[in-house]
Amino acid sequence: MEIKINKSMLALAEGDITKESTDAIVNAANARLAGGGGVDGAIHRAGGPAIMQECRKIGGCPTGQAVITTGGTLKAKYVIHTVGPRYQDGTKGEALLLKSAYLESLTLASTKNITSIAFPAISTGAYGYPLHEAARIALQTIIEYLKEHQDIQLVRFVLYDHTTYDIFTQELKKLI
Ligand code: AR6
């Protein structure tokens, strides 16, 4: 599914984000930038050791913030590492932190003249964020950003499994 927002495109796809050829792909990292499982593990495996070397130099990233490295051997030129919240019970600021993770990633992309960017479903794996709510926050944040900024031409959500893709599609339909 894809929709146009001003001159930009917002697209949903099912797949493996490490194969994306957008200028940047976003990693759902942890605050130590230490690597891990899920999409983080996949990106470091596919992109090679240069990405981890840069992460070590940067040293860490607070929850809700974002940092950038090169893409190593990935097709994407950059990896934006952001840290989503661990979902506890929904009353610990999770929604604002998740929104911030998307917004800080987009803002960082804009400052680097990145015009196309791919996101995974941040916080919805190991960090346990309920999928419908996470999808709604993710999509609302991106739509709001694309309405106000012209520089990013393409935002693609690359969703790893069919259930996640379906839920993002349902939530996007509610928002348009
Ligand atoms: N491409 C796209 N999406 C993927 C891929 C892939 N190759 N692999 C997994 N996903 P998670 P989190 C999906 O757990 O919840 C790590 O250990 C996955 O199915 O990767 O933010 C970090 O180091 C799910 O829908 O990230 C942190 O410690 C989504 O990506 C912690 O996990 C996010 O799942 C971060 O947890």
mmCIF file of C-alpha atoms and ligand atoms in Angstrom:
data_model
loop_
_atom_site.group_PDB
_atom_site.id
_atom_site.type_symbol
_atom_site.label_atom_id
_atom_site.label_comp_id
_atom_site.label_asym_id
_atom_site.label_seq_id
_atom_site.Cartn_x
_atom_site.Cartn_y
_atom_site.Cartn_z
ATOM 1 C CA MET A 1 0.000 0.000 0.000
ATOM 2 C CA GLU A 2 1.221 3.527 -0.706
ATOM 3 C CA ILE A 3 -0.127 7.021 -0.321
ATOM 4 C CA LYS A 4 1.019 10.445 -1.385
ATOM 5 C CA ILE A 5 1.492 13.219 1.153
ATOM 6 C CA ASN A 6 2.177 16.509 -0.613
ATOM 7 C CA LYS A 7 5.023 15.544 -2.953
ATOM 8 C CA SER A 8 6.251 12.647 -0.824
ATOM 9 C CA MET A 9 5.360 8.959 -0.835
ATOM 10 C CA LEU A 10 4.565 6.859 2.219
ATOM 11 C CA ALA A 11 4.728 3.146 1.389
ATOM 12 C CA LEU A 12 4.174 -0.062 3.337
ATOM 13 C CA ALA A 13 5.972 -3.227 2.256
ATOM 14 C CA GLU A 14 6.568 -6.679 3.650
ATOM 15 C CA GLY A 15 10.213 -7.773 3.648
ATOM 16 C CA ASP A 16 13.741 -7.619 4.983
ATOM 17 C CA ILE A 17 14.967 -4.064 5.576
ATOM 18 C CA THR A 18 18.627 -5.021 5.063
ATOM 19 C CA LYS A 19 17.864 -5.424 1.328
ATOM 20 C CA GLU A 20 16.514 -1.891 0.921
ATOM 21 C CA SER A 21 18.171 0.563 -1.439
ATOM 22 C CA THR A 22 16.775 3.718 0.148
ATOM 23 C CA ASP A 23 19.456 6.308 1.105
ATOM 24 C CA ALA A 24 19.066 5.275 4.746
ATOM 25 C CA ILE A 25 17.582 2.405 6.704
ATOM 26 C CA VAL A 26 16.625 2.759 10.347
ATOM 27 C CA ASN A 27 17.807 0.317 12.995
ATOM 28 C CA ALA A 28 15.796 -0.483 16.136
ATOM 29 C CA ALA A 29 18.865 -0.383 18.387
ATOM 30 C CA ASN A 30 19.456 -0.427 22.145
ATOM 31 C CA ALA A 31 20.806 2.460 24.213
ATOM 32 C CA ARG A 32 24.323 1.028 24.330
ATOM 33 C CA LEU A 33 24.373 0.570 20.524
ATOM 34 C CA ALA A 34 25.730 -2.847 21.414
ATOM 35 C CA GLY A 35 23.965 -4.863 18.723
ATOM 36 C CA GLY A 36 21.506 -7.598 19.557
ATOM 37 C CA GLY A 37 18.835 -9.753 17.982
ATOM 38 C CA GLY A 38 15.947 -8.860 15.668
ATOM 39 C CA VAL A 39 16.468 -6.175 13.070
ATOM 40 C CA ASP A 40 19.569 -4.875 14.887
ATOM 41 C CA GLY A 41 21.320 -8.239 14.534
ATOM 42 C CA ALA A 42 20.245 -8.528 10.894
ATOM 43 C CA ILE A 43 21.581 -5.058 9.997
ATOM 44 C CA HIS A 44 24.977 -5.648 11.627
ATOM 45 C CA ARG A 45 25.290 -9.073 9.987
ATOM 46 C CA ALA A 46 24.384 -7.734 6.558
ATOM 47 C CA GLY A 47 26.327 -4.457 6.818
ATOM 48 C CA GLY A 48 29.607 -5.836 8.173
ATOM 49 C CA PRO A 49 31.862 -4.716 11.046
ATOM 50 C CA ALA A 50 32.311 -1.060 9.970
ATOM 51 C CA ILE A 51 28.888 -0.201 11.386
ATOM 52 C CA MET A 52 29.724 -1.583 14.841
ATOM 53 C CA GLN A 53 33.077 0.227 14.817
ATOM 54 C CA GLU A 54 31.245 3.514 14.314
ATOM 55 C CA CYS A 55 28.657 2.608 16.953
ATOM 56 C CA ARG A 56 31.448 1.990 19.469
ATOM 57 C CA LYS A 57 32.923 5.411 18.733
ATOM 58 C CA ILE A 58 29.540 7.083 19.206
ATOM 59 C CA GLY A 59 29.168 5.149 22.453
ATOM 60 C CA GLY A 60 25.402 5.101 22.949
ATOM 61 C CA CYS A 61 22.036 6.675 22.221
ATOM 62 C CA PRO A 62 19.341 7.568 24.780
ATOM 63 C CA THR A 63 15.840 6.161 24.297
ATOM 64 C CA GLY A 64 13.863 8.316 21.870
ATOM 65 C CA GLN A 65 16.995 9.745 20.194
ATOM 66 C CA ALA A 66 18.832 8.777 16.980
ATOM 67 C CA VAL A 67 22.405 8.630 15.678
ATOM 68 C CA ILE A 68 23.808 7.935 12.220
ATOM 69 C CA THR A 69 26.536 5.715 10.776
ATOM 70 C CA THR A 70 27.475 4.704 7.269
ATOM 71 C CA GLY A 71 25.756 1.663 5.800
ATOM 72 C CA GLY A 72 28.908 -0.458 5.579
ATOM 73 C CA THR A 73 28.335 -3.046 2.859
ATOM 74 C CA LEU A 74 24.565 -2.480 2.742
ATOM 75 C CA LYS A 75 22.929 -0.988 -0.342
ATOM 76 C CA ALA A 76 21.725 1.883 1.852
ATOM 77 C CA LYS A 77 24.353 4.603 2.291
ATOM 78 C CA TYR A 78 23.450 5.247 5.929
ATOM 79 C CA VAL A 79 22.042 3.480 8.954
ATOM 80 C CA ILE A 80 20.123 5.650 11.398
ATOM 81 C CA HIS A 81 20.139 3.928 14.782
ATOM 82 C CA THR A 82 17.253 4.868 17.007
ATOM 83 C CA VAL A 83 16.191 3.474 20.353
ATOM 84 C CA GLY A 84 12.516 2.858 20.938
ATOM 85 C CA PRO A 85 11.050 2.384 24.419
ATOM 86 C CA ARG A 86 10.584 -0.962 26.123
ATOM 87 C CA TYR A 87 6.837 -1.281 26.581
ATOM 88 C CA GLN A 88 5.900 -1.593 30.247
ATOM 89 C CA ASP A 89 2.233 -0.767 30.848
ATOM 90 C CA GLY A 90 1.719 2.255 28.625
ATOM 91 C CA THR A 91 1.934 4.778 31.484
ATOM 92 C CA LYS A 92 5.710 5.210 31.486
ATOM 93 C CA GLY A 93 5.945 7.698 28.623
ATOM 94 C CA GLU A 94 6.188 4.956 26.017
ATOM 95 C CA ALA A 95 4.025 6.718 23.408
ATOM 96 C CA LEU A 96 6.033 9.955 23.519
ATOM 97 C CA LEU A 97 9.319 8.063 23.370
ATOM 98 C CA LEU A 98 8.177 6.006 20.398
ATOM 99 C CA LYS A 99 7.028 9.150 18.596
ATOM 100 C CA SER A 100 10.347 10.774 19.397
ATOM 101 C CA ALA A 101 12.317 7.811 17.972
ATOM 102 C CA TYR A 102 10.580 8.294 14.598
ATOM 103 C CA LEU A 103 10.788 12.085 14.691
ATOM 104 C CA GLU A 104 14.480 12.217 15.646
ATOM 105 C CA SER A 105 15.278 9.706 12.874
ATOM 106 C CA LEU A 106 13.485 11.849 10.304
ATOM 107 C CA THR A 107 15.094 15.055 11.550
ATOM 108 C CA LEU A 108 18.553 13.491 11.392
ATOM 109 C CA ALA A 109 17.811 12.235 7.863
ATOM 110 C CA SER A 110 16.803 15.741 6.793
ATOM 111 C CA THR A 111 20.034 17.248 8.131
ATOM 112 C CA LYS A 112 22.034 14.713 6.059
ATOM 113 C CA ASN A 113 20.105 15.470 2.859
ATOM 114 C CA ILE A 114 18.665 11.964 2.828
ATOM 115 C CA THR A 115 15.651 11.826 0.520
ATOM 116 C CA SER A 116 14.536 8.209 0.995
ATOM 117 C CA ILE A 117 14.375 6.245 4.234
ATOM 118 C CA ALA A 118 13.122 2.830 5.333
ATOM 119 C CA PHE A 119 11.814 2.072 8.839
ATOM 120 C CA PRO A 120 11.142 -1.203 10.639
ATOM 121 C CA ALA A 121 8.345 -1.438 13.224
ATOM 122 C CA ILE A 122 10.384 0.030 16.095
ATOM 123 C CA SER A 123 9.822 -1.452 19.594
ATOM 124 C CA THR A 124 7.355 -4.099 18.423
ATOM 125 C CA GLY A 125 9.676 -7.102 18.750
ATOM 126 C CA ALA A 126 11.908 -7.626 21.796
ATOM 127 C CA TYR A 127 10.617 -4.369 23.334
ATOM 128 C CA GLY A 128 7.015 -5.621 23.320
ATOM 129 C CA TYR A 129 5.054 -2.573 22.116
ATOM 130 C CA PRO A 130 1.447 -3.550 21.218
ATOM 131 C CA LEU A 131 1.305 -3.610 17.434
ATOM 132 C CA HIS A 132 -1.811 -1.577 16.670
ATOM 133 C CA GLU A 133 -0.790 1.230 18.978
ATOM 134 C CA ALA A 134 2.810 1.222 17.727
ATOM 135 C CA ALA A 135 1.627 1.282 14.108
ATOM 136 C CA ARG A 136 -0.738 4.197 14.759
ATOM 137 C CA ILE A 137 1.965 6.263 16.487
ATOM 138 C CA ALA A 138 4.530 5.453 13.773
ATOM 139 C CA LEU A 139 2.208 6.360 10.908
ATOM 140 C CA GLN A 140 0.775 9.499 12.544
ATOM 141 C CA THR A 141 4.287 10.776 13.228
ATOM 142 C CA ILE A 142 5.497 10.167 9.670
ATOM 143 C CA ILE A 143 2.375 11.691 8.095
ATOM 144 C CA GLU A 144 2.647 14.798 10.269
ATOM 145 C CA TYR A 145 6.329 15.164 9.351
ATOM 146 C CA LEU A 146 5.771 14.726 5.617
ATOM 147 C CA LYS A 147 2.974 17.308 5.697
ATOM 148 C CA GLU A 148 5.396 19.865 7.118
ATOM 149 C CA HIS A 149 8.650 18.959 5.327
ATOM 150 C CA GLN A 150 9.266 18.606 1.602
ATOM 151 C CA ASP A 151 12.815 17.228 1.653
ATOM 152 C CA ILE A 152 12.159 13.534 2.280
ATOM 153 C CA GLN A 153 10.559 12.107 -0.847
ATOM 154 C CA LEU A 154 10.020 8.506 0.236
ATOM 155 C CA VAL A 155 9.350 6.822 3.572
ATOM 156 C CA ARG A 156 8.988 3.063 3.337
ATOM 157 C CA PHE A 157 7.960 0.836 6.218
ATOM 158 C CA VAL A 158 9.551 -2.549 5.665
ATOM 159 C CA LEU A 159 7.634 -4.991 7.827
ATOM 160 C CA TYR A 160 9.073 -8.381 8.467
ATOM 161 C CA ASP A 161 5.971 -10.508 8.835
ATOM 162 C CA HIS A 162 2.516 -10.576 7.379
ATOM 163 C CA THR A 163 0.670 -9.810 10.634
ATOM 164 C CA THR A 164 2.684 -6.628 11.151
ATOM 165 C CA TYR A 165 2.128 -5.614 7.534
ATOM 166 C CA ASP A 166 -1.627 -6.191 7.908
ATOM 167 C CA ILE A 167 -1.852 -4.168 11.099
ATOM 168 C CA PHE A 168 0.096 -1.247 9.592
ATOM 169 C CA THR A 169 -2.229 -1.370 6.567
ATOM 170 C CA GLN A 170 -5.321 -1.312 8.804
ATOM 171 C CA GLU A 171 -3.987 1.607 10.849
ATOM 172 C CA LEU A 172 -2.964 3.577 7.745
ATOM 173 C CA LYS A 173 -6.461 3.167 6.286
ATOM 174 C CA LYS A 174 -7.904 4.659 9.490
ATOM 175 C CA LEU A 175 -5.661 7.714 9.184
ATOM 176 C CA ILE A 176 -6.387 8.694 5.580
HETATM 177 N N1 AR6 B 1 13.788 -6.429 8.456
HETATM 178 C C1 AR6 B 1 12.706 -5.749 8.898
HETATM 179 N N2 AR6 B 1 12.157 -5.941 10.113
HETATM 180 C C2 AR6 B 1 12.727 -6.885 10.906
HETATM 181 C C3 AR6 B 1 13.861 -7.629 10.528
HETATM 182 C C4 AR6 B 1 14.398 -7.368 9.229
HETATM 183 N N3 AR6 B 1 15.478 -8.005 8.773
HETATM 184 N N4 AR6 B 1 14.181 -8.482 11.550
HETATM 185 C C5 AR6 B 1 13.264 -8.279 12.525
HETATM 186 N N5 AR6 B 1 12.383 -7.330 12.151
HETATM 187 P P1 AR6 B 1 13.144 -5.910 17.214
HETATM 188 P P2 AR6 B 1 12.685 -3.757 19.192
HETATM 189 C C6 AR6 B 1 11.214 -6.776 12.838
HETATM 190 O O1 AR6 B 1 13.066 -6.951 18.272
HETATM 191 O O2 AR6 B 1 11.392 -4.360 19.572
HETATM 192 C C7 AR6 B 1 17.384 -5.839 19.637
HETATM 193 O O3 AR6 B 1 18.018 -6.917 20.259
HETATM 194 C C8 AR6 B 1 10.609 -7.584 13.974
HETATM 195 O O4 AR6 B 1 9.824 -8.659 13.443
HETATM 196 O O5 AR6 B 1 14.200 -6.018 16.179
HETATM 197 O O6 AR6 B 1 12.757 -2.274 18.945
HETATM 198 C C9 AR6 B 1 18.049 -4.510 19.928
HETATM 199 O O7 AR6 B 1 19.420 -4.635 20.133
HETATM 200 C C10 AR6 B 1 9.759 -6.531 14.653
HETATM 201 O O8 AR6 B 1 8.538 -6.362 13.923
HETATM 202 O O9 AR6 B 1 13.332 -4.418 17.850
HETATM 203 C C11 AR6 B 1 17.345 -4.034 21.157
HETATM 204 O O10 AR6 B 1 17.933 -4.569 22.325
HETATM 205 C C12 AR6 B 1 10.587 -5.244 14.469
HETATM 206 O O11 AR6 B 1 11.578 -5.568 13.474
HETATM 207 C C13 AR6 B 1 15.942 -4.581 21.008
HETATM 208 O O12 AR6 B 1 16.076 -5.738 20.168
HETATM 209 C C14 AR6 B 1 11.270 -4.752 15.724
HETATM 210 O O13 AR6 B 1 11.727 -5.860 16.494
HETATM 211 C C15 AR6 B 1 15.024 -3.627 20.334
HETATM 212 O O14 AR6 B 1 13.733 -4.150 20.309
#
